[in-house]
Structures are given as structure tokens and as C-alpha cells.
Coordinates of C-alpha atoms in Angstrom, one line a residue:
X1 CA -13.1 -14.1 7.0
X2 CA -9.5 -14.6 7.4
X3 CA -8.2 -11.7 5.9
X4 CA -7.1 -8.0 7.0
X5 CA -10.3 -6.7 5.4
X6 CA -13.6 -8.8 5.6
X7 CA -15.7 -8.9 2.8
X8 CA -19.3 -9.3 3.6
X9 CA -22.8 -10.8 2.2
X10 CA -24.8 -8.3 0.7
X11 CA -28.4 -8.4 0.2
X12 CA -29.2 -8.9 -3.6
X13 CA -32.3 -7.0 -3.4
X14 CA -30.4 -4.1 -1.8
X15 CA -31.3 -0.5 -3.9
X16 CA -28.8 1.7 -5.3
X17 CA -28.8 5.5 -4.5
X18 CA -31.2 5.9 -6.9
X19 CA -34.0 3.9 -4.7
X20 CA -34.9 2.2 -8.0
X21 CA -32.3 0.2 -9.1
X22 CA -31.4 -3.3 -7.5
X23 CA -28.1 -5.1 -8.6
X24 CA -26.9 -8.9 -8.2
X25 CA -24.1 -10.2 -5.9
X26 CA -21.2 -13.5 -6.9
X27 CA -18.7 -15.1 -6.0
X28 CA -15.5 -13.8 -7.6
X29 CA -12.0 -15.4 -6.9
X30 CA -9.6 -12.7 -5.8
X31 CA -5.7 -12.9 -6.2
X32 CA -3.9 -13.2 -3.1
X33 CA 0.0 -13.9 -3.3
X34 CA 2.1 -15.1 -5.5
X35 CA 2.1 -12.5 -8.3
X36 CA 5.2 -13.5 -10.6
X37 CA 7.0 -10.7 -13.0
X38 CA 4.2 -10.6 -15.1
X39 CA 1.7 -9.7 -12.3
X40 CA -0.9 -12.4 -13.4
X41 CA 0.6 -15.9 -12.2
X42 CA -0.7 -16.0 -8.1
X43 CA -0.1 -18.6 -5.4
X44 CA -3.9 -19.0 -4.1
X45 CA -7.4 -17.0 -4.4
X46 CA -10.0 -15.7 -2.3
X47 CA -13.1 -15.8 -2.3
X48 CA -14.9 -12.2 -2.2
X49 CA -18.0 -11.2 -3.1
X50 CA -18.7 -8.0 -5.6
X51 CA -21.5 -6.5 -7.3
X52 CA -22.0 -7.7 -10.7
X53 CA -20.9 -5.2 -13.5
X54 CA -22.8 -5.4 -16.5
X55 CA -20.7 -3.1 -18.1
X56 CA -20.4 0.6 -19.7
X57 CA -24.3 1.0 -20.1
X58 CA -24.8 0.3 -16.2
X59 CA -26.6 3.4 -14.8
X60 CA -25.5 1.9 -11.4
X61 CA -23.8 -0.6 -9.5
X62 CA -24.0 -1.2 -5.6
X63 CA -20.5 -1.5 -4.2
X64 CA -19.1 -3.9 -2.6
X65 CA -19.6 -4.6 1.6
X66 CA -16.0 -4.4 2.9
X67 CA -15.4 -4.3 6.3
X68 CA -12.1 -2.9 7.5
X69 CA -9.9 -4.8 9.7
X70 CA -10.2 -1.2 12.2
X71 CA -13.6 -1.2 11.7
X72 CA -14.9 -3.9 15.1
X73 CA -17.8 -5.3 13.3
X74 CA -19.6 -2.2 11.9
X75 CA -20.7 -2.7 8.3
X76 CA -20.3 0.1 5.3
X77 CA -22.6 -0.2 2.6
X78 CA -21.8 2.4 -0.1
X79 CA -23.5 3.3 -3.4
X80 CA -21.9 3.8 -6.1
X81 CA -22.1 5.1 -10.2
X82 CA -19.7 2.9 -12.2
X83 CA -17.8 5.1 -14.5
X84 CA -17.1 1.5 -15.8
X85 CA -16.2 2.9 -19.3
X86 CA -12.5 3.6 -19.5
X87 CA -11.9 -0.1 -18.5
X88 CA -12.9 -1.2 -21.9
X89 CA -10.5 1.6 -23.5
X90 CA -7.3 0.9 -25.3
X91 CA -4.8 1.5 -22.5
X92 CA -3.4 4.6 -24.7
X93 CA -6.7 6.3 -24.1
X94 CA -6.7 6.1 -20.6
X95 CA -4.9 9.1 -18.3
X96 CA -3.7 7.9 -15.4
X97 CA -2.0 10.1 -12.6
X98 CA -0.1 8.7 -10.7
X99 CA 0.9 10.5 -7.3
X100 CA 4.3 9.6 -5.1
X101 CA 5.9 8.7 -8.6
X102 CA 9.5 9.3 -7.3
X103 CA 9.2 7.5 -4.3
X104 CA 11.2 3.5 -4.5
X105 CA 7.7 1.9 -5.5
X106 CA 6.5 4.6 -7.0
X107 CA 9.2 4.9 -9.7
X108 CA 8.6 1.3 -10.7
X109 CA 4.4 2.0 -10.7
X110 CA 5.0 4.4 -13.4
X111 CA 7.9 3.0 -15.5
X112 CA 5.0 -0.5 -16.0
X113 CA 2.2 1.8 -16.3
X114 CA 4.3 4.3 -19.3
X115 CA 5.6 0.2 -20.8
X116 CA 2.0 -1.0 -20.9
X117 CA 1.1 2.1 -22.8
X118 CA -1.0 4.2 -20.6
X119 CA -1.1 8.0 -21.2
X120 CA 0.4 8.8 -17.9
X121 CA 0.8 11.7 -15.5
X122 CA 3.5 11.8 -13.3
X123 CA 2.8 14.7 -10.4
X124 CA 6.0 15.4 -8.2
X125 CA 7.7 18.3 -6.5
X126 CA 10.0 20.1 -8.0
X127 CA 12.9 18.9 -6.0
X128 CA 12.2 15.2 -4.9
X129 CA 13.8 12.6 -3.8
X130 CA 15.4 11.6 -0.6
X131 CA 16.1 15.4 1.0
X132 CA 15.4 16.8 -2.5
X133 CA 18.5 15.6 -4.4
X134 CA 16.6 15.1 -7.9
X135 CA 15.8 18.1 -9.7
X136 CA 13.5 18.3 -12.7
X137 CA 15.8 17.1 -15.4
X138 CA 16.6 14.2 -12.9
X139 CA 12.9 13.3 -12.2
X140 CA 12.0 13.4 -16.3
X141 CA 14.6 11.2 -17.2
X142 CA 14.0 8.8 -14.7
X143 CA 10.6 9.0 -15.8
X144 CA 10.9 8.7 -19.4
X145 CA 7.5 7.9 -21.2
X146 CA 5.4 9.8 -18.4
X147 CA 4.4 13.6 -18.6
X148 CA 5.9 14.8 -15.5
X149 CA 4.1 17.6 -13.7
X150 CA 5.4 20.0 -11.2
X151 CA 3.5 21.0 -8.1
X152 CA 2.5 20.1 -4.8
X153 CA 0.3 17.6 -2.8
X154 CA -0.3 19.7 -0.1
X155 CA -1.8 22.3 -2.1
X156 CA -5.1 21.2 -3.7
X157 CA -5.0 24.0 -6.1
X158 CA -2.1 23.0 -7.2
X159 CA -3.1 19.4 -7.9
X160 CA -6.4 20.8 -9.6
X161 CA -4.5 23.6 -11.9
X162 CA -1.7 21.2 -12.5
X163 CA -2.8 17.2 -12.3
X164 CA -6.3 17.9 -13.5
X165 CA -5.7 20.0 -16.2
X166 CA -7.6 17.1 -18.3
X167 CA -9.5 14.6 -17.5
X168 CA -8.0 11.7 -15.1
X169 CA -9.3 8.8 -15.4
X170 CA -7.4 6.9 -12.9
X171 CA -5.8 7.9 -9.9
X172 CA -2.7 6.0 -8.1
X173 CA -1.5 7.1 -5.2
X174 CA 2.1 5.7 -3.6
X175 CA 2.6 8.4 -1.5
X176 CA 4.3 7.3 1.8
X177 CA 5.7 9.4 4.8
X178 CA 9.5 9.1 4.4
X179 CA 10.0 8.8 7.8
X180 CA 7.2 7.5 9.7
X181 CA 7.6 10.4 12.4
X182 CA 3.9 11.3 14.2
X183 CA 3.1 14.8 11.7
X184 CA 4.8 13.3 8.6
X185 CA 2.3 10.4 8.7
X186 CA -0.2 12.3 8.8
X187 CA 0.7 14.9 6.8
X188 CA 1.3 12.6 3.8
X189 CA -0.3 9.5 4.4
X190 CA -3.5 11.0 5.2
X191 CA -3.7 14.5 4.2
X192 CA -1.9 14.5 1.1
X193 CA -3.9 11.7 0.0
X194 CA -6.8 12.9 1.3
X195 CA -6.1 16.2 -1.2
X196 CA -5.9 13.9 -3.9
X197 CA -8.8 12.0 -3.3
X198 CA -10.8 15.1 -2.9
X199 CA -10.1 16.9 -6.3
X200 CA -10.2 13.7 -8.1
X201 CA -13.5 13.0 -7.2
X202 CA -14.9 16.8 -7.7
X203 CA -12.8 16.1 -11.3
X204 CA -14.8 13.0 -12.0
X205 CA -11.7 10.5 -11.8
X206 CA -13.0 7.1 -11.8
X207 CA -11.0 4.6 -10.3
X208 CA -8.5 4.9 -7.6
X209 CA -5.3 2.7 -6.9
X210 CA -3.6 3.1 -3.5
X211 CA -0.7 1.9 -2.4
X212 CA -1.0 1.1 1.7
X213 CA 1.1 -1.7 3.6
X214 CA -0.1 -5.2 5.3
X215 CA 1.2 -4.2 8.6
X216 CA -1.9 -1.9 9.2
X217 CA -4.0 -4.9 9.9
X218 CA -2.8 -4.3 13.1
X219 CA -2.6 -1.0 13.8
X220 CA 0.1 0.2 16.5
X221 CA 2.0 2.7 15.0
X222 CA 1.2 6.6 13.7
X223 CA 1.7 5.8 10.2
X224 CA -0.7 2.8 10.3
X225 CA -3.3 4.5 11.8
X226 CA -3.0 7.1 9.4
X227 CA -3.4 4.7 6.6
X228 CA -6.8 3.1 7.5
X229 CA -8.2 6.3 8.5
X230 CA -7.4 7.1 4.4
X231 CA -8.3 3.7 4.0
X232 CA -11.9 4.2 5.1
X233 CA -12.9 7.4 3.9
X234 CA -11.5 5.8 0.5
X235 CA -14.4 2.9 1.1
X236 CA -16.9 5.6 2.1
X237 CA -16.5 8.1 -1.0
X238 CA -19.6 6.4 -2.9
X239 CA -18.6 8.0 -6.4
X240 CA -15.5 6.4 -7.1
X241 CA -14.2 2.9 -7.2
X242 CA -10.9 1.8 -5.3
X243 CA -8.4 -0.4 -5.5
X244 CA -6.3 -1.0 -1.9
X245 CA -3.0 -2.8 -2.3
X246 CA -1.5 -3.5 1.0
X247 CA 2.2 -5.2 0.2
X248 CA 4.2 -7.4 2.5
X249 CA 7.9 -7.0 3.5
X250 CA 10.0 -5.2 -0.4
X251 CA 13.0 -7.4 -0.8
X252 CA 15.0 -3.9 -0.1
X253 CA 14.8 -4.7 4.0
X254 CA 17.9 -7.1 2.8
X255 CA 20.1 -5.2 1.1
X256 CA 21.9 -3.4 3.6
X257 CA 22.3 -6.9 5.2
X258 CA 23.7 -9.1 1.6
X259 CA 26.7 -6.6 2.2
X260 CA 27.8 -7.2 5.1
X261 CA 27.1 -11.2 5.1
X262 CA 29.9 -10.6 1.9
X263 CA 31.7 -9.1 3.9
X264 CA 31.9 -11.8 6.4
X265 CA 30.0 -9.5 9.1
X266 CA 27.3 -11.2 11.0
X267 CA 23.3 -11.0 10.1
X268 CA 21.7 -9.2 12.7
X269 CA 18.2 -10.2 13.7
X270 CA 16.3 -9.5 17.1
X271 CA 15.7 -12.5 19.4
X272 CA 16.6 -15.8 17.7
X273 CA 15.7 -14.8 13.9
X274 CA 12.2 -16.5 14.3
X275 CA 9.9 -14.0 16.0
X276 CA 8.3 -12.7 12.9
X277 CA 7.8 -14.1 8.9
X278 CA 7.3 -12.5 5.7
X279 CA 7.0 -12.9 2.3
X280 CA 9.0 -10.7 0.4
X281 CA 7.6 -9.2 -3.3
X282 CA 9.7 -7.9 -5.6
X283 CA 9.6 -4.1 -7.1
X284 CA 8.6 -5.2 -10.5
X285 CA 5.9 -8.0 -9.6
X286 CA 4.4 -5.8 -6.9
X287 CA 4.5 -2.8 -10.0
X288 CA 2.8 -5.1 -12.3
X289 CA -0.1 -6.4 -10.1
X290 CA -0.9 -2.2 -9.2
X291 CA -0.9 -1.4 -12.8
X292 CA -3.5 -4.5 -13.1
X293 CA -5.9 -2.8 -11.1
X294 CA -6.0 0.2 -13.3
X295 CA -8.4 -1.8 -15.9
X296 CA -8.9 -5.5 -13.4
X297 CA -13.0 -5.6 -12.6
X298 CA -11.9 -8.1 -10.6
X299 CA -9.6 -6.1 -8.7
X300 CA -12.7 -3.4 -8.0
X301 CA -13.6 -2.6 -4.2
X302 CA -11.3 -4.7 -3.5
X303 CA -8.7 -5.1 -0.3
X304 CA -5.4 -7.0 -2.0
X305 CA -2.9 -8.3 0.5
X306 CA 0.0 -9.1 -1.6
X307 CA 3.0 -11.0 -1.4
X308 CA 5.9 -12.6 -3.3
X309 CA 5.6 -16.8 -3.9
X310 CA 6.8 -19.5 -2.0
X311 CA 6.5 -19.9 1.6
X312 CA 6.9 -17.3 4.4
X313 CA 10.6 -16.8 5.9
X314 CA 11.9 -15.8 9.2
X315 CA 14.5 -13.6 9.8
X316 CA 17.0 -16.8 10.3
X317 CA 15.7 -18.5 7.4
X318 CA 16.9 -15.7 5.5
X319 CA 19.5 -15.3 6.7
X320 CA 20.9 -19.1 6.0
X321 CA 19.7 -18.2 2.9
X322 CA 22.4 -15.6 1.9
X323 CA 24.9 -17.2 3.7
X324 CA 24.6 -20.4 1.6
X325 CA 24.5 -18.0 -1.8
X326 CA 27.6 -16.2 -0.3
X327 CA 29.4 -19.0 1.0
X328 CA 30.3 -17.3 3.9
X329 CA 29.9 -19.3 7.3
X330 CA 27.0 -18.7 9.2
X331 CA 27.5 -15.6 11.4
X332 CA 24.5 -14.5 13.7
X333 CA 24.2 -11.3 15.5
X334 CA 21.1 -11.7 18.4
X335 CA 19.7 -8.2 19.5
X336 CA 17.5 -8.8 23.3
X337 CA 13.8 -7.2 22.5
X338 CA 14.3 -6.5 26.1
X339 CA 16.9 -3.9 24.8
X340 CA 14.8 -2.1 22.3
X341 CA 11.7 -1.6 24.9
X342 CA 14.1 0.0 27.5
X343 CA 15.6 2.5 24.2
X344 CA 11.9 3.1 23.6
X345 CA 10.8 3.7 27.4
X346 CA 13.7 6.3 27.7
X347 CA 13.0 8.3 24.6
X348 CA 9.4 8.0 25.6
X349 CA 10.4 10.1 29.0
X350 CA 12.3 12.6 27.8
X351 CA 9.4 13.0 25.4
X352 CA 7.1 13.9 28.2
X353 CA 9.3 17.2 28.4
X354 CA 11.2 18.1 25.5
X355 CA 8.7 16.6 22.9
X356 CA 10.1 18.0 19.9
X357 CA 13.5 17.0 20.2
X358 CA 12.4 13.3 21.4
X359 CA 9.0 12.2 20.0
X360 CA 9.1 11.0 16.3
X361 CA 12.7 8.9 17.9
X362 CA 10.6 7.4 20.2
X363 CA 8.5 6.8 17.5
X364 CA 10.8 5.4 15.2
X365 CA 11.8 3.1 17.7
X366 CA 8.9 1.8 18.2
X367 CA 8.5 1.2 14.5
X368 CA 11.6 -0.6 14.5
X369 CA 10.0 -2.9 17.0
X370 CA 7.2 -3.7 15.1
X371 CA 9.2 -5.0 12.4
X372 CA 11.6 -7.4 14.5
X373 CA 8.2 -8.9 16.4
X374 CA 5.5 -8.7 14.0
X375 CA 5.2 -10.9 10.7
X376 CA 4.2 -9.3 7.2
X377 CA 1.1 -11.1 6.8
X378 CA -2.3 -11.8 6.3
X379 CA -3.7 -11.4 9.9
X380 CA -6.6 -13.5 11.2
X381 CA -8.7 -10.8 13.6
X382 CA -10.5 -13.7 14.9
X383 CA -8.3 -16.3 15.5
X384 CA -5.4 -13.6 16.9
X385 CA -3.0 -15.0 15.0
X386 CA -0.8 -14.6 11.1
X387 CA -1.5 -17.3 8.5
X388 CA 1.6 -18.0 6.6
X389 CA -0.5 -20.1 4.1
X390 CA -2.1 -17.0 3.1

């Protein structure tokens, strides 16, 4: 397989937990990039294979083989019930709760999830936002059409009194460390996911949606490892199906930049603009294809790289981009690699002795690294290299 997550060949005669019950295995195409505003158009497929899901009456289904890209060759082969009902529900019958609902994808996840008529849960801190700014009035009206709960992810009793107080059907999680610092990552990409997780699955949710990011394909960073290790415990639960979307580059890495190319400042890009490519998706298309998987069967125990149409741009070719829509002259602003390593190296010393002062910025340098050298897509683990046809 070319792609962050290998799918594998299961054997059709394999049992289910049960020891009794054998299931099929097809082909299924699987949507790759190219998801347009309304989340159905796509640039290419996959191909994937999936158990066959015969629908509500199923007393059990074998899931899917997927082999994470952090996994080296070791195969997972989970068992599964279906809970397949709700996917044939009218969406108005179908709770969904969705988790990081304030955060910038997050807010768009639940705004297309309340438009498409779910019955949707919104579970949020009191005081959210970036540093807390929004306050409750704040978070309901940007939320309009959700019932916004109060409590914390941190706290599974709170998520069980609070997000559970009815039946879930579907979970979606976009919760994201703000900052990408070492304990943040794991304190919110793992944990309070993990929390989650836990108590919807002792609540009997049936499906869950989780936000990650492409860029842990290649896992370098705190944050990414983070990720797959959620990622993977996800794929091992056995009683509840999953749905991981892993995004490439969010048109918002430009807008700092659109203003000062109006402004007739330079673009600044590391190197010569070409080390790395992405392909950016837009908040509303990337929304629309993770409200898909709410009801998709084809979009069940499934790994979704995802990515905006059209080909993959550098840095530079962005860049000529806005100065063409601008019609400012080109302007280019080349930062040395060399520069950032030696930033990193430094805070990485005085980490060595005053690590809490000098960790998570060595960190967040590094992260910044990662961006300027390493492309936002699919990865090909055996090839070692990005496919920008992906």
C-alpha cells in the first residue's frame, strides 16, 4: 500500500468473537482527496478492503485489518458487534456528540452536523476559546442549533454525568493540543481523548469520528506521537467502529501571509519555497466530509487522508499565487534551515538544565521545522518518499 495506513487482506473464513460466525471481505473504493463544498465530489479513490455489512440484523461483523503507518508490519485483527442501526436513522434521530466543538475545525464540524439536522451535543468548557475568552453565552451563540454542554474532558465523570446523559450514538472528537508543547499533547491529544473514548464505549456509543492530522504518518514530533498512540488504541477497541480523518495543510497557514503580500511585505518561506507541498482543504469541505462519516458505511474502519483538489503546491507556488491575485510584485523572504537547527540545538541545551523554562520552545521549534521541510501528504513507508498524485 501507498498510503499512511495500510489496509490488509483478511481471510474470509476468519470467525468473529463469537467463534461461530464467519463474515465476507470486498473491495470498496475509498475517497481520497478532492472533497468539494459539498463533501461528496473527490479527486481519486482507493482501493480498501472492509468487512461486508449486511445491515441492522447483523449479529456480527469482523472489522477491518488496518495496519498503522507506526505499527512496522504487525497486523491487528479486531472483532467487532456492528451497532449498524443508527446509520439507517433519519439524521434527526441520531445524537451525536461532538467533543473540541470550539476549537477552528471544530466549530465548523458542528455548525454542518446541526445544518444537516443531527440532534447534536456540543461538550465544552465553560470558558473556551483561545486563553478562555468565550464565555457560555459566547460559545451557544456561536453554536446555534447544538445543545451545548458544560464540563470537562479531563474529568470522565464529568463527560459521563454531562455528555452521556442520553444515549450517544456517535462520537466526534476534534480535540487538539493548542500548542503542541510535550504535556499539552499528551494531555489532550491522548488523554482527553482517551476519556472520551472510554465512557463512550462503557455508554454503548457506536461510531466514532476523530479528527487527527496527515503529518503523523511520520511521526517526529510530541503531538504526533500522541496521536497514533490514540490512533491505535482507537483500532484496538473491538466494540466500536471508527472513523480517522487525518487532514492536510487548513488554508488558515496563509492568512497571516495574504496581509502582508497586500501590504507589499515579502512572503517568507524557508529555503527556496520548494522543500515541502501540500494540498490545502478548506474549513467547510473538510467539515462536510467528517459529518459524512457519521452515517458513510463506506467510510467505516477506515484511515481518510484528506486533501483539497487540484495539485499539490509549494510554498513558492503559493506564494506567486497571491502575488498574482494581489498584484503586488513578487517579493521573497528566504529563511536558511541551517538557522532554525542551530535555534533548536540552543533551546535544546538550556533544556538540559532549566527544562521548564526551555522544553516545549525547543519543541515548538522543532514543530516549526517540520512544517518548512516536510510536505502535507500521503506518505509512501516503502518507497520513502510523498506522492503528490495522491
Amino acid at each position: 500500500s501507498t498510503h499512511a495506513s495500510k489496509i490488509a487482506t483478511m481471510n474470509s473464513t476468519m470467525l468473529a468473537r463469537s467463534g461461530t460466525a464467519a463474515t465476507s471481505v470486498h473491495r470498496h473504493q475509498v475517497p481520497v482527496f478532492g472533497v468539494l463544498a459539498n463533501g461528496r465530489s473527490v479527486r481519486s479513490t482507493r482501493t480498501a478492503y472492509r468487512p461486508d455489512v449486511p445491515g441492522a440484523s447483523a449479529q456480527r461483523i469482523v472489522r477491518s485489518v488496518v495496519q498503522p503507518a507506526s505499527s512496522r508490519g504487525k497486523l491487528q485483527c479486531v472483532a467487532a458487534a456492528p451497532k449498524d442501526d443508527f446509520r439507517s436513522k433519519d439524521p434527526k434521530d441520531v445524537r451525536v456528540l461532538v467533543v473540541g466543538c470550539t476549537g477552528y475545525i471544530g466549530k465548523f464540524v458542528t455548525r454542518e452536523l446541526v445544518k444537516r439536522g443531527y440532534n447534536v451535543v456540543a461538550f465544552t468548557r465553560e470558558n473556551a476559546g483561545i486563553k478562555g475568552k468565550l464565555g457560555k453565552d459566547d460559545i451557544k451563540k456561536e453554536l446555534s442549533g447544538a445543545e451545548v454542554r458544560f464540563g470537562s474532558v479531563l474529568d470522565k465523570q464529568s463527560i459521563r454525568a454531562v455528555a452521556f446523559k442520553e444515549k450517544v450514538d456517535v462520537v466526534v472528537s476534534c480535540l487538539a493540543s493548542r500548542t503542541g508543547g510535550k504535556k499539552d499533547s499528551w494531555l489532550i491529544d491522548y488523554t482527553a481523548t482517551k476519556n472520551c473514548l472510554d465512557v463512550g464505549r462503557e455508554q454503548g456509543a457506536a461510531h466514532f469520528v476523530l479528527l487527527s492530522a496527515i503529518c503523523v504518518q511520520k511521526p517526529l514530533l510530541e503531538f504526533q506521537r500522541a496521536k497514533l498512540k490514540f490512533e491505535e488504541e482507537l483500532q484496538a477497541a473491538g466494540d466500536i467502529t471508527y472513523s480517522i480523518v487525518r487532514p492536510t495543510a487548513f488554508f488558515k497557514s496563509l492568512a497571516g501571509q495574504i496581509e502582508l503580500v497586500k501590504q507589499g511585505k515579502p512572503y517568507v518561506m524557508f529555503g527556496d519555497g520548494t522543500l515541502a507541498a501540500c494540498k490545502p482543504i478548506s474549513e467547510a469541505d473538510l467539515a462536510a466530509f467528517i459529518a459524512d462519516c457519521v452515517q458513510s458505511r463506506d467510510k467505516v474502519n477506515q484511515m481518510l487522508p484528506i486533501g483539497g483538489p487540484g495539485e499539490a503546491l509549494t510554498a513558492r507556488q503559493q506564494a506567486e499565487m497571491l502575488f498574482r491575485l494581489t498584484g503586488q510584485k513578487e517579493n521573497f523572504f528566504p529563511v536558511p534551515v541551517a538557522l532554525m537547527d542551530g535555534i533548536i540545538g540552543m533551546l535544546d541545551f538550556f533544556a538540559k538544565f532549566f527544562p521548564a523554562q526551555f522544553e516545549d520552545a525547543a519543541e515548538f521549534g522543532r514543530i516549526g521545522k517540520y512544517y518548512a521541510v516536510e510536505s502535507m501528504l500521503v506518505w509512501d513507508e516503502k518507497a520513502q518518499k510523498y506522492l503528490p498524485d495522491a
